[in-house]
mmCIF file of C-alpha atoms in Angstrom:
data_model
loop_
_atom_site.group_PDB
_atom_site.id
_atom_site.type_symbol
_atom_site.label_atom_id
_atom_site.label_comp_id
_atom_site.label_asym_id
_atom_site.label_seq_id
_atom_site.Cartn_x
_atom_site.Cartn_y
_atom_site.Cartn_z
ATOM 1 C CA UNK A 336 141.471 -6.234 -29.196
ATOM 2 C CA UNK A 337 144.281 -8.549 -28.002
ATOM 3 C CA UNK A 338 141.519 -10.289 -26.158
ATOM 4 C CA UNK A 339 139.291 -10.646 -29.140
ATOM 5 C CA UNK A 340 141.756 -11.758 -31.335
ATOM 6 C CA UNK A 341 143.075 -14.394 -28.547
ATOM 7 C CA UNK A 342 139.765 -15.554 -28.705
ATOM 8 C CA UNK A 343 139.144 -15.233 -32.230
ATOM 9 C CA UNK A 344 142.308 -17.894 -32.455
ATOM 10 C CA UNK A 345 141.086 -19.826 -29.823
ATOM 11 C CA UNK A 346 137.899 -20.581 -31.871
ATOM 12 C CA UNK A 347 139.558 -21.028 -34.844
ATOM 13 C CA UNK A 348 142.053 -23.528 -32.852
ATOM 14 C CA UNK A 349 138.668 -24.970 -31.474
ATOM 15 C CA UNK A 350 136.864 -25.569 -34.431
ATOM 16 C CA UNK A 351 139.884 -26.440 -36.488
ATOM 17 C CA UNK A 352 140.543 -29.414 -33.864
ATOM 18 C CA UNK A 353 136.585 -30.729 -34.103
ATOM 19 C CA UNK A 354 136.803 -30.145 -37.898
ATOM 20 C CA UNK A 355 139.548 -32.085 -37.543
ATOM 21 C CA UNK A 356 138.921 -34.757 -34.803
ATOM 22 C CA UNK A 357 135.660 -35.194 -37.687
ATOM 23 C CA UNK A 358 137.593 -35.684 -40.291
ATOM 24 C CA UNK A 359 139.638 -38.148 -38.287
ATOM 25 C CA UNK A 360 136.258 -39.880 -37.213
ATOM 26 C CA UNK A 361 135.697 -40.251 -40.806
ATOM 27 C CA UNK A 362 138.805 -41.280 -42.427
ATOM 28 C CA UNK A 363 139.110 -43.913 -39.280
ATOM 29 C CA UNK A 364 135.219 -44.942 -40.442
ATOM 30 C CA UNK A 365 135.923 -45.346 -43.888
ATOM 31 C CA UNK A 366 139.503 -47.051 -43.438
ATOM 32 C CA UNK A 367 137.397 -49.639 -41.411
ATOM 33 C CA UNK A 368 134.645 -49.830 -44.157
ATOM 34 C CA UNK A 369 137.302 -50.364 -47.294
ATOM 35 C CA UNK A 370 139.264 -52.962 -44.863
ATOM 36 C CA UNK A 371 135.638 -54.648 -43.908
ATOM 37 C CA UNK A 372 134.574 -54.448 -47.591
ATOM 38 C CA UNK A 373 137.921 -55.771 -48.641
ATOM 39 C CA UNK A 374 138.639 -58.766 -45.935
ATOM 40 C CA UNK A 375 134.981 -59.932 -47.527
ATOM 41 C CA UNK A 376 135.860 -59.855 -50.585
ATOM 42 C CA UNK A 377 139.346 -61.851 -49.776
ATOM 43 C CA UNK A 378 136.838 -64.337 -47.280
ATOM 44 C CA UNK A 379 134.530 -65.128 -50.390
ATOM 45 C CA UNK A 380 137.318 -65.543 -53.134
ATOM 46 C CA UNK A 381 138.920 -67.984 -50.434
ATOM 47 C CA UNK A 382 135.754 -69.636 -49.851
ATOM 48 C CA UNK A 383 135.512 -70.161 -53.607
ATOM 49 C CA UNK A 384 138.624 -71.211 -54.143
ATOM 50 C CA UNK A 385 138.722 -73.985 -51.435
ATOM 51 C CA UNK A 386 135.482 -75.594 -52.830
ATOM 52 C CA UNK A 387 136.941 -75.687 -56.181
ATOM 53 C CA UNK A 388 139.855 -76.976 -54.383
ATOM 54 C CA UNK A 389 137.867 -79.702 -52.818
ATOM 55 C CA UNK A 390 135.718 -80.395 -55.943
ATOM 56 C CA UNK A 391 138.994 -81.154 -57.507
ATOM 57 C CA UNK A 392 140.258 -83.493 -54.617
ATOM 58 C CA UNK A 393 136.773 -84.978 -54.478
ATOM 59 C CA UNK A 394 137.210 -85.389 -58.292
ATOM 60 C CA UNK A 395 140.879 -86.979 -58.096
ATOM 61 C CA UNK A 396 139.535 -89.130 -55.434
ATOM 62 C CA UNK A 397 137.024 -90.472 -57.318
ATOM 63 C CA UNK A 398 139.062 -91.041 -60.494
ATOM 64 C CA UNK A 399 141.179 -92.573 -58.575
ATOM 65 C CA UNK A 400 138.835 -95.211 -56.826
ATOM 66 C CA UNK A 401 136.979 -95.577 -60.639
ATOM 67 C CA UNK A 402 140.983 -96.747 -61.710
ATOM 68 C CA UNK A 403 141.662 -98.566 -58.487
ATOM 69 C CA UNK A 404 138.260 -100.651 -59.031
ATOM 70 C CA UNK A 405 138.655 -100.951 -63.181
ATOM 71 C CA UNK A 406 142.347 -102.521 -62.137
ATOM 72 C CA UNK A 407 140.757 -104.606 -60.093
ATOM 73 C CA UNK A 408 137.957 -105.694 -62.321
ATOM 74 C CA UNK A 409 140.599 -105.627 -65.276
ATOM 75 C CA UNK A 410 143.006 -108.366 -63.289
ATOM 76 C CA UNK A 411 140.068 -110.886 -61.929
ATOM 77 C CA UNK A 412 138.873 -110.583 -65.539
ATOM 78 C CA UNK A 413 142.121 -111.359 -66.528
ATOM 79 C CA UNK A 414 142.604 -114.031 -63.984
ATOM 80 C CA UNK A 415 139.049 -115.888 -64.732
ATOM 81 C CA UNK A 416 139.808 -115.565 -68.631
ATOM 82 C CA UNK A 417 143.307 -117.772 -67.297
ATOM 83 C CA UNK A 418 141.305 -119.824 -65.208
ATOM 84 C CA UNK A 419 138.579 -120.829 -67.882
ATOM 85 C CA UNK A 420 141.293 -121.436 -70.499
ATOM 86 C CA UNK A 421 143.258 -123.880 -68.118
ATOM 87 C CA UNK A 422 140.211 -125.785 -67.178
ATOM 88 C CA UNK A 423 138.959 -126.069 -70.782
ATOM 89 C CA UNK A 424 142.659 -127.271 -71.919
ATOM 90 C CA UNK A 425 142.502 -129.542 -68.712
ATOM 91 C CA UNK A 426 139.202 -131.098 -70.481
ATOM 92 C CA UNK A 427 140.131 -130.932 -74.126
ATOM 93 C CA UNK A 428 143.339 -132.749 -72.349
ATOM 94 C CA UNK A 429 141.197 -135.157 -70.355
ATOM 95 C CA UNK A 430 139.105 -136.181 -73.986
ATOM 96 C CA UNK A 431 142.141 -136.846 -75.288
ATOM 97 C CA UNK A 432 143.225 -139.230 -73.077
ATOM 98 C CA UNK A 433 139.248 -140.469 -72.864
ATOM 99 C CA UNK A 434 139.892 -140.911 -76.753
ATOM 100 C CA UNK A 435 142.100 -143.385 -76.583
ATOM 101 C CA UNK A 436 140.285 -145.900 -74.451
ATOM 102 C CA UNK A 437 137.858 -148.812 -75.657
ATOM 103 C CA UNK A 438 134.769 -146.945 -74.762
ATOM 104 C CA UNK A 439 135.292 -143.734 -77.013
ATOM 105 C CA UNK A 440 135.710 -146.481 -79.210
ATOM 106 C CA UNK A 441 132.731 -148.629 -78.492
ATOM 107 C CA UNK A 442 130.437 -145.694 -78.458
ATOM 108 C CA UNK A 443 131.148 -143.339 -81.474
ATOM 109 C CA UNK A 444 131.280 -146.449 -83.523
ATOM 110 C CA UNK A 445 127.563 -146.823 -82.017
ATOM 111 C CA UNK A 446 126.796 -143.579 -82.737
ATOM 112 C CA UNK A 447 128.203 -143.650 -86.400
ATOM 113 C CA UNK A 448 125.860 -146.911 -86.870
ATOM 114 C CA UNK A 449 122.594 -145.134 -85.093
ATOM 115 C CA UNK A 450 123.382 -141.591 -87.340
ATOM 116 C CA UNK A 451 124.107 -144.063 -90.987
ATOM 117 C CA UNK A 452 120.532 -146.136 -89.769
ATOM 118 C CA UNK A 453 118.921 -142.556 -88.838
ATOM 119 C CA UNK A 454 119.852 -141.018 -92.152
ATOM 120 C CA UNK A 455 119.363 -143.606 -94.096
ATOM 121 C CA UNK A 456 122.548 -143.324 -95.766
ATOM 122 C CA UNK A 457 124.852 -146.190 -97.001
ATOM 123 C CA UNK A 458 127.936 -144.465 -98.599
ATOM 124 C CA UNK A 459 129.722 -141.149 -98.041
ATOM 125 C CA UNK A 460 132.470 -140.265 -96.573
ATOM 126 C CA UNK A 461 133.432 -140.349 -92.376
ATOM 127 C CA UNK A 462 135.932 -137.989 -91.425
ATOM 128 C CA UNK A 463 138.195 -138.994 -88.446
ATOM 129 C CA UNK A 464 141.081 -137.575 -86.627
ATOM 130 C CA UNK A 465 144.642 -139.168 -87.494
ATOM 131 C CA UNK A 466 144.285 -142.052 -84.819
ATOM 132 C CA UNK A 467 141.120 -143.364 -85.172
ATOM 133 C CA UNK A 468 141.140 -143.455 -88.932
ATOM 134 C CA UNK A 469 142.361 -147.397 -88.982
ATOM 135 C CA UNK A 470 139.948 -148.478 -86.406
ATOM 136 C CA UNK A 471 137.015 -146.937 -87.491
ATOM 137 C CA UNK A 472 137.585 -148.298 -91.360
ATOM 138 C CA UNK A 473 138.394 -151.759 -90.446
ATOM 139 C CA UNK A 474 134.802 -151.595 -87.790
ATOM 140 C CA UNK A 475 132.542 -150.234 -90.632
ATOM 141 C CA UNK A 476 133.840 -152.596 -93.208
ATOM 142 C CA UNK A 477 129.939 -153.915 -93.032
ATOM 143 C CA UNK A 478 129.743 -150.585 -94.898
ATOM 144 C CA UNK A 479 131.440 -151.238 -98.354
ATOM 145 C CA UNK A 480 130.347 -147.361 -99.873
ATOM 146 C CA UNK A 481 131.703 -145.743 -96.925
ATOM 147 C CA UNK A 482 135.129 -144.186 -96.889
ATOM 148 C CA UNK A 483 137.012 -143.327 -93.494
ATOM 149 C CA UNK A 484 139.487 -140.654 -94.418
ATOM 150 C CA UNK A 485 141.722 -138.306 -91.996
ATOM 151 C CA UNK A 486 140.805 -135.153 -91.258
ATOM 152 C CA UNK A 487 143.528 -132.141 -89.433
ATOM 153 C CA UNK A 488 140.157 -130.596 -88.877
ATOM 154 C CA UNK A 489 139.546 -132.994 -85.791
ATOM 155 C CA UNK A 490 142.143 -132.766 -83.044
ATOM 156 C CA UNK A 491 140.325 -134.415 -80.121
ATOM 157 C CA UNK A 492 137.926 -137.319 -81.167
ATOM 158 C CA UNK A 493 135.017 -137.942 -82.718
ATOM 159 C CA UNK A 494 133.470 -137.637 -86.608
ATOM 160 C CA UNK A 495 131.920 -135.852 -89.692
ATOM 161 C CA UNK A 496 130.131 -138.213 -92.078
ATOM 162 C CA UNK A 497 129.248 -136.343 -95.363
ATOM 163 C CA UNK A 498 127.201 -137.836 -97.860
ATOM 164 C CA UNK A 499 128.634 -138.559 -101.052
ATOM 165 C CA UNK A 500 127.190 -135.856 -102.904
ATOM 166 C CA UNK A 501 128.669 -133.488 -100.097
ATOM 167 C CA UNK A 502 124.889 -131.792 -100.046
ATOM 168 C CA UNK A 503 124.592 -133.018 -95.994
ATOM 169 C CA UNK A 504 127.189 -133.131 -93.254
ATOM 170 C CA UNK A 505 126.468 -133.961 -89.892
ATOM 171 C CA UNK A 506 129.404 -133.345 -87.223
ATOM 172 C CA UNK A 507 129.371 -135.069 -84.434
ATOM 173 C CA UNK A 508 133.264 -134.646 -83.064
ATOM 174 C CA UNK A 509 134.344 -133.998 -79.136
ATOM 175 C CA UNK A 510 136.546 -130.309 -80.658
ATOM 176 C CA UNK A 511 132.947 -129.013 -81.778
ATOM 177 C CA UNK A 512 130.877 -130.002 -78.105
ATOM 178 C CA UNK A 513 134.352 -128.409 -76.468
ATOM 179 C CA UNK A 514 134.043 -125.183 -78.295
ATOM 180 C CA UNK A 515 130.627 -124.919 -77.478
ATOM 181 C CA UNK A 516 130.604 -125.608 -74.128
ATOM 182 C CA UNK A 517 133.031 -122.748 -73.670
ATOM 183 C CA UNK A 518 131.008 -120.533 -75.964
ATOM 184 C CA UNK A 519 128.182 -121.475 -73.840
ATOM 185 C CA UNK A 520 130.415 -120.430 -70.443
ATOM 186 C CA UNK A 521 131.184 -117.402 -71.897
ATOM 187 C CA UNK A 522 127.919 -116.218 -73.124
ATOM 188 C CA UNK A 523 126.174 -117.329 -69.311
ATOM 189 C CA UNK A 524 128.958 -116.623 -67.307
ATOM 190 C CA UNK A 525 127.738 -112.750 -66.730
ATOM 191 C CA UNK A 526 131.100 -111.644 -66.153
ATOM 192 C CA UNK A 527 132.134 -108.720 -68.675
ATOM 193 C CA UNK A 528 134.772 -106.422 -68.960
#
């Protein structure tokens, strides 16, 4: 009996250690699958979360090149819009001077004789700027129905001769071809903000 229950123990001792070396084999196997199942998960939320995080660089980076390049547009704009207004002051500077020579002289008063034989007109009224006003009335005295009057309007040279009536006005001064000329830069120049 000793012998059968030795044995009896020994088989219980036997099949407790495989039941147990199984279980062992099993926890071990499912330790490994939560860990594997788990170290994916973490691997595919990192993954994730780096390509947001480099969407958002990519993102910052462009932003920050769109900036760097409206700056940059922004200033030469800036810079040309300097440029233009200096060179059109250097012109309305340079008529100035050219207005106070014998040859503005010479031709508007040919052009004020060609526009009164073109229109036909005899009296009416020729608007000047400040220093031409003497000049042109005592040239156009062959005009007795024509008044030469100062105008603030005109700051550079030229005239406006208005009909009596006031029903026609033709304009013919250096401020009006200088703003349109710069209009004219502006509106072909292609180069927008």
């Amino acid at each position: 009996m000793e012998k059968l229950a030795l044995k009896l123990v020994n088989d219980i001792e036997n099949k407790a250690q495989e039941q147990l070396r199984l279980l062992e084999q099993n926890f071990h196997a499912q330790r490994e699958s939560t860990i594997h199942h788990y170290y994916q998960e973490a691997v595919e939320e990192s993954n994730l979360y780096i390509e947001q995080e480099l969407a958002e660089l990519k993102n910052n980076v462009r932003q920050s090149e769109t900036q760097f390049k409206w700056k940059v547009k922004k200033n030469l704009f800036i810079r040309r819009e300097e440029l233009v207004e200096g060179l059109f002051e250097k012109l309305r500077n340079k008529l100035i001077e050219y207005s106070k020579t014998e040859a503005y002289q010479k031709r508007f008063l040919d052009l004020i004789n060609q526009t009164l034989k073109a229109e036909n007109l005899t009296d009416g009224v020729l608007f000047t700027k400040e220093g031409d006003c003497e000049f042109f009335a005592k040239a156009l005295t062959s005009y007795p129905n024509l008044k030469v009057e100062c105008s603030g309007l005109i700051e550079v040279g030229g005239f406006i001769l208005q009909e009596s009536n006031g029903k026609m006005a033709i304009e013919m001064t250096l401020d009006h071809q200088l703003k349109v000329q710069k209009e004219w830069f502006f509106a072909h120049s292609e180069l927008h903000f």
